[in-house]
XYZ file of C-alpha atoms in Angstrom:
391
model
C 43.823 327.013 146.465
C 46.997 325.346 147.681
C 47.755 321.677 147.111
C 47.096 320.779 150.754
C 43.550 322.105 150.430
C 42.867 320.544 147.027
C 44.323 317.098 147.611
C 41.749 316.076 150.245
C 38.626 316.494 148.037
C 40.505 315.078 145.042
C 41.423 311.943 146.996
C 37.873 311.622 148.328
C 36.437 311.941 144.832
C 38.893 309.445 143.375
C 38.012 306.882 146.023
C 34.277 307.444 145.593
C 34.179 307.075 141.813
C 36.326 303.932 142.067
C 33.977 302.416 144.653
C 30.890 303.388 142.659
C 32.209 301.787 139.476
C 33.320 298.697 141.409
C 29.851 298.444 142.961
C 28.246 298.852 139.539
C 30.398 296.065 138.132
C 29.625 293.804 141.096
C 25.905 294.366 140.486
C 26.132 292.963 136.960
C 25.728 289.383 138.187
C 22.487 290.317 139.953
C 20.868 290.824 136.553
C 21.299 287.087 135.912
C 19.175 286.097 138.901
C 15.831 284.419 138.348
C 13.003 286.924 138.373
C 14.989 289.823 136.963
C 12.888 289.846 133.814
C 9.773 290.278 135.944
C 11.111 293.686 136.987
C 12.705 294.667 133.658
C 11.897 293.444 130.194
C 14.521 291.275 128.506
C 15.757 294.130 126.292
C 16.296 296.371 129.308
C 18.120 293.601 131.193
C 20.481 293.055 128.266
C 21.088 296.798 127.979
C 21.837 297.137 131.697
C 24.269 294.237 131.491
C 26.020 295.986 128.625
C 26.369 299.105 130.781
C 27.788 297.238 133.765
C 29.971 294.652 131.988
C 33.030 296.942 131.516
C 33.330 297.251 135.327
C 32.576 293.660 136.286
C 35.297 291.438 137.710
C 33.406 288.412 136.405
C 34.099 288.030 132.677
C 31.214 287.417 130.291
C 30.468 283.736 129.786
C 32.689 282.232 127.097
C 34.801 285.360 126.664
C 38.006 283.757 127.970
C 39.625 281.205 125.670
C 42.989 279.935 124.577
C 41.861 280.053 120.981
C 40.781 276.401 120.684
C 37.405 275.387 119.334
C 34.557 275.899 121.727
C 36.418 278.281 124.030
C 35.832 276.062 127.125
C 38.154 277.614 129.679
C 37.613 274.771 132.129
C 38.845 272.100 129.716
C 41.423 274.070 127.760
C 43.389 275.542 130.626
C 41.894 279.026 130.515
C 43.356 280.151 133.867
C 46.099 282.279 132.228
C 43.366 284.165 130.385
C 41.341 284.515 133.571
C 44.443 285.956 135.228
C 44.838 288.403 132.360
C 41.225 289.492 132.782
C 41.736 290.024 136.524
C 44.878 292.018 135.791
C 42.985 294.158 133.292
C 40.299 294.963 135.852
C 42.853 295.750 138.551
C 44.613 298.144 136.180
C 41.262 299.651 135.207
C 40.195 300.501 138.749
C 43.611 301.811 139.762
C 43.745 303.900 136.584
C 40.297 305.443 137.109
C 41.363 306.481 140.603
C 44.631 307.998 139.369
C 43.111 309.802 136.376
C 40.235 311.261 138.366
C 42.598 312.302 141.151
C 44.918 314.100 138.732
C 42.132 315.926 136.918
C 40.207 316.805 140.071
C 43.355 318.139 141.735
C 43.968 320.512 138.835
C 40.322 321.565 138.565
C 39.893 322.248 142.275
C 43.110 324.257 142.413
C 42.256 326.378 139.385
C 38.450 326.549 139.865
C 38.031 326.437 143.653
C 34.414 326.375 144.896
C 34.531 329.915 146.305
C 33.370 333.368 145.163
C 30.636 332.069 142.869
C 32.713 329.307 141.307
C 30.927 326.387 143.000
C 28.564 325.566 140.081
C 31.489 325.678 137.648
C 33.544 323.397 139.915
C 30.665 320.935 140.159
C 30.053 320.840 136.408
C 33.752 320.497 135.616
C 34.165 317.602 138.046
C 31.075 315.910 136.625
C 32.429 316.181 133.099
C 35.805 314.840 134.216
C 34.253 311.615 135.589
C 33.483 310.040 132.163
C 36.861 311.235 130.883
C 38.698 309.465 133.715
C 36.662 306.310 133.063
C 37.448 306.412 129.339
C 41.167 306.830 129.993
C 41.107 303.960 132.484
C 39.307 301.682 130.022
C 41.831 302.597 127.325
C 44.867 301.914 129.528
C 43.564 298.494 130.585
C 42.386 297.500 127.098
C 45.513 295.520 126.023
C 45.179 293.089 128.926
C 41.446 292.728 128.365
C 41.914 292.008 124.666
C 44.661 289.469 125.414
C 42.368 287.675 127.881
C 40.024 286.806 125.005
C 42.658 284.519 123.524
C 42.808 286.133 120.078
C 44.399 289.491 120.772
C 46.366 289.561 117.523
C 43.209 289.329 115.383
C 41.875 292.755 114.342
C 43.511 294.287 117.391
C 42.676 297.911 116.568
C 38.943 297.307 115.985
C 38.920 295.368 119.252
C 40.654 298.272 120.963
C 38.066 300.671 119.538
C 35.255 298.537 120.938
C 36.825 298.462 124.399
C 37.476 302.219 124.430
C 33.816 302.915 123.631
C 32.479 300.646 126.372
C 32.535 302.852 129.486
C 28.978 303.975 128.758
C 26.310 305.750 130.841
C 27.472 304.223 134.141
C 30.485 306.541 134.201
C 28.219 309.572 133.666
C 25.963 308.673 136.603
C 28.926 307.769 138.821
C 30.559 311.048 137.807
C 27.497 313.002 138.963
C 27.511 311.507 142.466
C 31.274 311.895 142.683
C 31.144 315.530 141.579
C 28.519 316.395 144.196
C 30.561 314.791 146.970
C 33.900 316.181 145.789
C 32.554 319.708 145.395
C 31.075 319.567 148.908
C 34.363 318.404 150.432
C 36.261 321.012 148.416
C 33.915 323.741 149.629
C 34.510 322.716 153.235
C 38.292 322.562 152.878
C 38.370 325.890 151.031
C 36.952 327.711 154.043
C 40.347 327.717 155.702
C 42.179 328.882 152.580
C 42.982 332.418 151.552
C 40.181 333.984 149.445
C 41.012 333.926 145.771
C 39.759 336.755 143.548
C 38.008 336.331 140.222
C 40.194 337.233 137.256
C 39.466 340.239 135.098
C 39.635 339.234 131.437
C 39.068 341.458 128.450
C 35.679 340.557 126.907
C 37.151 340.839 123.431
C 40.040 338.497 124.261
C 37.679 336.020 125.913
C 35.373 335.989 122.884
C 38.257 335.496 120.476
C 39.658 332.670 122.587
C 36.256 330.978 122.809
C 35.771 331.316 119.049
C 39.166 329.769 118.334
C 38.485 326.824 120.634
C 34.995 326.321 119.225
C 36.392 326.298 115.683
C 38.584 323.341 116.655
C 35.589 321.411 118.003
C 33.578 322.355 114.897
C 36.204 320.563 112.814
C 34.978 317.297 114.303
C 31.276 318.132 114.579
C 30.815 319.672 111.134
C 33.532 318.247 108.898
C 34.831 314.924 110.224
C 31.422 313.719 111.393
C 29.855 314.200 107.954
C 28.865 310.773 106.660
C 31.074 310.665 103.572
C 34.137 311.948 105.449
C 33.507 309.616 108.380
C 33.168 306.670 105.984
C 36.440 307.614 104.303
C 38.200 307.739 107.696
C 36.848 304.344 108.703
C 37.482 302.512 105.420
C 40.739 303.990 104.166
C 42.918 301.378 105.857
C 42.401 298.021 104.223
C 45.919 296.625 103.901
C 47.453 293.662 105.666
C 49.382 293.572 108.874
C 48.762 293.870 112.595
C 48.184 297.634 112.620
C 46.420 297.972 109.281
C 42.899 298.691 110.559
C 42.901 301.956 112.519
C 39.632 303.139 110.981
C 37.401 302.070 113.880
C 39.865 303.443 116.393
C 40.163 306.779 114.591
C 36.387 307.036 114.480
C 36.256 306.793 118.274
C 38.893 309.475 118.824
C 37.952 311.890 116.026
C 34.174 311.903 115.532
C 31.807 313.736 117.875
C 28.743 312.725 115.882
C 27.442 311.456 112.560
C 25.251 313.230 110.080
C 24.347 313.390 106.425
C 22.450 315.674 104.075
C 18.684 316.334 104.333
C 17.882 313.897 101.515
C 17.710 310.981 103.994
C 14.572 312.367 105.689
C 12.301 315.352 106.010
C 13.911 318.765 106.243
C 12.280 319.446 109.602
C 13.740 316.314 111.189
C 17.117 317.039 109.656
C 17.149 320.573 111.089
C 16.070 319.247 114.483
C 18.956 316.809 114.639
C 21.375 319.482 113.412
C 20.203 321.626 116.328
C 21.852 319.052 118.592
C 25.152 319.585 116.752
C 24.735 323.340 117.047
C 24.089 322.900 120.768
C 27.514 321.277 121.172
C 29.207 324.311 119.663
C 27.076 326.760 121.659
C 27.906 325.064 124.969
C 31.597 324.877 124.093
C 31.736 328.550 123.093
C 29.956 329.766 126.201
C 32.062 327.566 128.503
C 35.336 328.715 126.946
C 34.082 332.290 127.099
C 33.644 332.048 130.886
C 36.609 329.786 131.633
C 39.434 332.387 131.779
C 37.497 334.445 134.329
C 36.845 331.393 136.492
C 40.460 330.238 136.664
C 42.706 331.515 139.414
C 45.562 331.311 136.897
C 45.222 330.952 133.152
C 47.718 328.205 132.401
C 47.925 325.818 129.463
C 47.091 322.666 131.523
C 44.107 324.378 133.137
C 42.778 325.604 129.797
C 43.305 322.163 128.224
C 41.418 320.346 130.986
C 38.775 323.069 130.956
C 38.411 322.626 127.195
C 37.878 318.895 127.693
C 35.179 319.518 130.303
C 33.492 322.084 128.045
C 33.454 319.664 125.103
C 32.124 316.815 127.227
C 29.349 319.059 128.485
C 28.463 320.072 124.950
C 28.359 316.410 123.981
C 26.123 315.493 126.943
C 23.800 318.403 126.208
C 23.383 317.251 122.602
C 22.706 313.683 123.755
C 19.998 314.904 126.140
C 18.405 316.777 123.239
C 18.547 313.592 121.176
C 16.720 311.806 124.010
C 13.944 314.379 123.847
C 13.389 313.920 120.121
C 13.994 310.163 119.961
C 10.838 308.045 119.531
C 12.339 304.566 120.026
C 11.883 304.432 123.808
C 8.356 303.006 123.486
C 9.771 300.178 121.373
C 12.971 299.323 123.267
C 12.080 300.302 126.821
C 12.986 303.211 129.133
C 16.539 302.012 129.738
C 17.366 302.732 126.103
C 16.601 306.393 126.736
C 20.094 306.679 128.254
C 21.865 304.161 126.017
C 23.848 306.800 124.094
C 24.747 308.893 127.139
C 28.529 309.136 127.372
C 29.243 308.074 123.791
C 31.886 310.153 122.035
C 33.951 310.980 125.128
C 37.237 309.875 123.452
C 36.670 312.390 120.641
C 35.647 315.021 123.193
C 38.931 314.395 124.966
C 40.932 314.763 121.742
C 39.300 317.946 120.532
C 38.739 319.347 124.002
C 42.475 319.403 124.656
C 43.107 321.033 121.275
C 40.290 323.536 121.844
C 41.602 324.489 125.263
C 45.133 324.992 123.956
C 43.865 327.016 120.982
C 41.860 329.209 123.356
C 44.895 329.653 125.611
C 47.154 330.736 122.738
C 44.492 333.072 121.346
C 43.891 334.581 124.761
C 47.574 335.405 125.141
C 47.872 336.813 121.634
C 44.719 338.880 122.104
C 46.203 340.699 125.068
C 44.994 338.715 128.051
C 46.700 339.608 131.327
C 49.659 337.635 132.554
C 48.624 334.554 134.541
C 50.811 335.577 137.483
C 48.864 338.798 138.071
C 45.202 338.028 138.756
C 43.033 341.028 139.493
C 40.857 341.296 142.534
C 37.275 342.269 141.750
C 35.400 344.554 144.074
C 31.763 344.218 145.012
C 30.844 346.777 142.395
C 32.506 344.750 139.668
C 35.484 347.094 139.328
C 38.963 345.631 139.154
C 41.258 346.430 142.042
C 45.023 346.429 142.023
C 46.893 343.220 141.150
C 47.326 340.764 143.998
C 50.095 338.187 144.352
C 49.346 334.623 143.419
C 50.511 333.231 146.799
C 51.502 329.915 145.312
C 48.065 328.933 144.107
């Protein structure tokens, strides 16, 4: 798909996810209205406010201060901090639009919703929504931290907390955005030249998927083990402004947390480990199919595809955790989705590495050159190479 066909759905999706997140943030104040607790219990109201707060233009009460006792922004001249908060939110919404636009443009060009690719396009765009939100939250974090009036105190732990705050709202907004973007992309693709499915050696595809999955397994199996994760988080105890990267590294390196079976029954331990195995299974299968879905197997496309595959593995494991979690009756139904979208920073880190590892392995294993995609006939047989035509 050419740029002129891909840019329209990408722009539409970027605008929609920005508006959805803005609307979600604007709805946060409605939870403070009298009578809200008659609809939701107090725990659910507090949880919903936590979901919506990262996208609200109205700062939490008492969060803006010039560092004096009490933190009363009205009496201590807190307007500079309020301006910093407004700047942070403006950067956040512009950044989420830009990041989603860039990722959607690449995904729609390389996985256009034609010739059986529509489900893959939809899933990839859905996975990219939380990634764009996480990147936007990260970019705007310095201004948000400064607006609290004590930005120099434990700055890296504060940054880690902000990065992890995008939450389930971005996942739900990403779903609606993906549906709309895929529909617009399907309509705009009707006027484009038909693009064939690539023919990829099954052996090369399996090797590439295994290499990428091994990279993700480094986080799921090794780094997420309790003793290793504790060492990562507590190994930086010196003085200085940048002496506490443990919390930040945990956000960008760990896709889970687990320990040995001694902490509970063996059956429960195996059940929770099945969620970790599900991450790897989804990643392997996605990377196995990815080269055949792409119109051209390039490093950026494989990297973004690896991110989407890892995010989907993470979401699948979190859904499995929901099914086996028994705390919903205690904390309310809202808490069923409280962990949805956690771990996206680590999925971004290892997804990029997994996609690049798969790309290198695919080339070394004898995958065809990206400039010569093969047309596939109705019987599944590969036809002669066709020119790329600038796609």
